[in-house]
Short mmCIF file of C-alpha atoms in Angstrom, two decimals:
data_model
loop_
_atom_site.label_atom_id
_atom_site.label_comp_id
_atom_site.label_asym_id
_atom_site.label_seq_id
_atom_site.Cartn_x
_atom_site.Cartn_y
_atom_site.Cartn_z
CA UNK A 259 -76.47 46.27 -102.15
CA UNK A 260 -74.05 47.22 -104.93
CA UNK A 261 -73.65 50.78 -103.59
CA UNK A 262 -73.04 49.53 -100.06
CA UNK A 263 -70.36 47.13 -101.31
CA UNK A 264 -68.61 49.93 -103.23
CA UNK A 265 -68.65 52.17 -100.15
CA UNK A 266 -67.21 49.42 -97.99
CA UNK A 267 -64.51 48.60 -100.53
CA UNK A 268 -63.56 52.28 -100.71
CA UNK A 269 -62.93 52.26 -96.97
CA UNK A 270 -60.45 49.40 -97.15
CA UNK A 271 -56.90 50.77 -97.05
CA UNK A 272 -54.66 50.18 -100.03
CA UNK A 273 -52.74 47.72 -97.89
CA UNK A 274 -49.88 48.14 -95.50
CA UNK A 275 -46.95 45.90 -96.34
CA UNK A 276 -44.54 44.93 -93.56
CA UNK A 277 -40.95 44.91 -94.84
CA UNK A 278 -39.17 44.19 -91.53
CA UNK A 279 -40.61 42.96 -88.22
CA UNK A 280 -38.12 41.76 -85.63
CA UNK A 281 -37.55 41.71 -81.89
CA UNK A 282 -33.98 40.48 -82.27
CA UNK A 283 -31.16 43.02 -81.99
CA UNK A 284 -28.95 43.54 -85.06
CA UNK A 285 -25.55 45.05 -84.19
CA UNK A 286 -24.40 45.36 -87.80
CA UNK A 287 -26.27 46.16 -91.02
CA UNK A 288 -28.79 43.46 -91.92
CA UNK A 289 -30.10 43.14 -95.51
CA UNK A 290 -33.87 43.65 -95.86
CA UNK A 291 -35.85 40.94 -97.64
CA UNK A 292 -37.72 43.70 -99.55
CA UNK A 293 -35.64 46.89 -99.85
CA UNK A 294 -37.36 50.29 -99.80
CA UNK A 295 -37.56 51.48 -103.41
CA UNK A 296 -37.96 55.24 -103.31
CA UNK A 297 -40.62 56.25 -105.83
CA UNK A 298 -42.79 59.38 -105.87
CA UNK A 299 -45.85 58.93 -103.67
CA UNK A 300 -44.49 56.00 -101.66
CA UNK A 301 -44.87 56.32 -97.87
CA UNK A 302 -43.08 54.39 -95.14
CA UNK A 303 -43.05 53.97 -91.38
CA UNK A 304 -39.91 52.98 -89.47
CA UNK A 305 -40.52 52.35 -85.76
CA UNK A 306 -38.96 50.88 -82.66
CA UNK A 307 -40.65 50.08 -79.35
CA UNK A 308 -38.60 49.23 -76.29
CA UNK A 309 -37.50 50.18 -72.79
CA UNK A 310 -35.94 53.56 -72.10
CA UNK A 311 -32.21 52.97 -71.58
CA UNK A 312 -31.43 54.00 -68.01
CA UNK A 313 -27.72 53.28 -67.91
CA UNK A 314 -26.32 54.87 -71.06
CA UNK A 315 -24.74 58.31 -71.20
CA UNK A 316 -23.52 57.81 -74.79
CA UNK A 317 -25.77 57.93 -77.83
CA UNK A 318 -27.23 54.61 -78.89
CA UNK A 319 -29.38 53.95 -81.95
CA UNK A 320 -32.71 52.18 -81.45
CA UNK A 321 -32.68 51.91 -85.25
CA UNK A 322 -30.83 52.94 -88.40
CA UNK A 323 -31.80 52.35 -92.03
CA UNK A 324 -29.08 52.50 -94.68
CA UNK A 325 -28.88 53.11 -98.42
CA UNK A 326 -25.97 53.37 -100.81
CA UNK A 327 -24.47 52.08 -103.99
CA UNK A 328 -20.76 51.57 -103.36
CA UNK A 329 -20.88 52.10 -99.59
CA UNK A 330 -23.61 52.29 -96.94
CA UNK A 331 -24.93 55.62 -95.69
CA UNK A 332 -27.02 56.05 -92.55
CA UNK A 333 -30.16 57.62 -94.06
CA UNK A 334 -32.97 57.26 -91.49
CA UNK A 335 -32.29 56.93 -87.78
CA UNK A 336 -33.15 57.77 -84.20
CA UNK A 337 -30.48 58.08 -81.54
CA UNK A 338 -31.02 58.49 -77.81
CA UNK A 339 -28.98 58.96 -74.66
CA UNK A 340 -29.64 59.51 -70.99
CA UNK A 341 -28.95 63.12 -70.05
CA UNK A 342 -29.77 63.03 -66.33
CA UNK A 343 -32.15 61.73 -63.68
CA UNK A 344 -34.60 63.85 -61.75
CA UNK A 345 -33.74 62.36 -58.39
CA UNK A 346 -36.52 60.96 -56.21
CA UNK A 347 -39.29 61.68 -58.77
CA UNK A 348 -38.14 58.65 -60.77
CA UNK A 349 -37.91 60.52 -64.07
CA UNK A 350 -35.00 60.47 -66.48
CA UNK A 351 -34.28 62.94 -69.24
CA UNK A 352 -33.49 61.43 -72.62
CA UNK A 353 -31.94 63.29 -75.55
CA UNK A 354 -33.70 62.16 -78.74
CA UNK A 355 -32.42 62.98 -82.23
CA UNK A 356 -34.43 61.76 -85.24
CA UNK A 357 -32.83 62.23 -88.68
CA UNK A 358 -33.74 61.65 -92.31
CA UNK A 359 -31.06 62.01 -95.02
CA UNK A 360 -28.81 63.73 -92.45
CA UNK A 361 -31.42 66.38 -91.56
CA UNK A 362 -32.68 66.65 -87.99
CA UNK A 363 -36.43 66.10 -87.86
CA UNK A 364 -36.42 66.25 -84.05
CA UNK A 365 -33.67 67.15 -81.58
CA UNK A 366 -34.74 67.72 -77.98
CA UNK A 367 -34.66 66.39 -74.43
CA UNK A 368 -37.75 64.56 -73.17
CA UNK A 369 -38.51 63.42 -69.60
CA UNK A 370 -39.74 59.86 -69.05
CA UNK A 371 -40.56 57.70 -66.03
CA UNK A 372 -37.57 55.43 -65.54
CA UNK A 373 -39.61 52.30 -66.25
CA UNK A 374 -41.44 53.44 -69.37
CA UNK A 375 -41.58 51.56 -72.65
CA UNK A 376 -41.53 54.00 -75.59
CA UNK A 377 -42.34 53.97 -79.29
CA UNK A 378 -40.12 56.02 -81.62
CA UNK A 379 -41.17 56.35 -85.26
CA UNK A 380 -40.21 58.18 -88.44
CA UNK A 381 -42.82 58.31 -91.21
CA UNK A 382 -41.78 59.63 -94.59
CA UNK A 383 -43.27 60.16 -98.04
CA UNK A 384 -41.26 60.55 -101.25
CA UNK A 385 -42.42 63.75 -103.00
CA UNK A 386 -39.90 64.04 -105.87
CA UNK A 387 -37.12 62.12 -107.62
CA UNK A 388 -34.55 63.96 -109.80
CA UNK A 389 -30.96 63.62 -111.01
CA UNK A 390 -28.25 66.03 -109.83
CA UNK A 391 -24.46 65.81 -110.01
CA UNK A 392 -24.59 62.17 -111.08
CA UNK A 393 -26.80 60.90 -108.24
CA UNK A 394 -30.51 60.34 -107.83
CA UNK A 395 -31.87 62.94 -105.42
CA UNK A 396 -34.95 61.98 -103.43
CA UNK A 397 -37.10 64.65 -101.81
CA UNK A 398 -39.16 63.53 -98.81
CA UNK A 399 -41.49 64.88 -96.19
CA UNK A 400 -40.65 63.21 -92.86
CA UNK A 401 -42.37 63.26 -89.49
CA UNK A 402 -41.27 62.12 -86.05
CA UNK A 403 -43.77 60.34 -83.80
CA UNK A 404 -43.36 59.61 -80.09
CA UNK A 405 -45.76 57.03 -78.63
CA UNK A 406 -47.99 57.36 -81.73
CA UNK A 407 -48.28 61.18 -81.50
CA UNK A 408 -46.88 63.30 -84.30
CA UNK A 409 -44.32 65.64 -82.74
CA UNK A 410 -42.97 67.35 -85.86
CA UNK A 411 -42.87 67.14 -89.64
CA UNK A 412 -40.39 68.64 -92.11
CA UNK A 413 -40.79 68.93 -95.89
CA UNK A 414 -38.26 69.22 -98.70
CA UNK A 415 -35.58 66.95 -97.18
CA UNK A 416 -33.08 65.75 -99.81
CA UNK A 417 -30.25 63.22 -99.82
CA UNK A 418 -26.81 64.58 -100.69
CA UNK A 419 -25.05 61.22 -101.22
CA UNK A 420 -25.80 58.35 -103.58
CA UNK A 421 -28.32 56.07 -101.88
CA UNK A 422 -28.95 54.08 -105.05
CA UNK A 423 -32.54 53.04 -105.68
CA UNK A 424 -33.50 52.99 -102.03
CA UNK A 425 -32.81 51.84 -98.52
CA UNK A 426 -31.61 48.25 -98.19
CA UNK A 427 -30.08 47.61 -94.76
CA UNK A 428 -30.97 48.20 -91.11
CA UNK A 429 -29.72 47.69 -87.59
CA UNK A 430 -31.65 47.93 -84.34
CA UNK A 431 -31.63 47.45 -80.60
CA UNK A 432 -33.57 44.68 -78.88
CA UNK A 433 -37.22 45.66 -78.83
CA UNK A 434 -39.84 45.60 -81.55
CA UNK A 435 -38.48 47.05 -84.80
CA UNK A 436 -40.87 47.39 -87.75
CA UNK A 437 -40.58 48.91 -91.24
CA UNK A 438 -43.85 49.23 -93.16
CA UNK A 439 -44.74 50.46 -96.62
CA UNK A 440 -47.87 52.53 -96.06
CA UNK A 441 -48.67 53.40 -99.68
#
């Protein structure tokens, strides 16, 4: 029985901690209850689930996460805009740009049914923390997920501005917005 218990305990994940979980829109930066402290090995998921915007031809942000010491910097975000409709087929083309520390993780146009509810997610892991030019530089590997499928992943992404110890603020559209610490 002891071996079986050890095997079962080994299968239990380290524990996912939810840092933000809201369905309310936030038009301006909202302070997190538990900011994201960027340490080597820490992994996070930032996701938004909601309806595809059918009326916008300007970029809107389903979510943004900010860091900064003396001012806020947009460090993790997804922006979308309607590019065009495919006429009678009922599809719309949406431009999606996912960014981490100012680097594009994904930048493409995707076709969706006009009534679809989508999930947009950035998952990132901190791989290194160093000092350079008076700021703490974080190196991350970040992936973009669309409806729970990994679309792309980029390594060696670094911040170029002072984000302090981590990411502290967010804003989001109406929908389900969740930030989780994965490890």
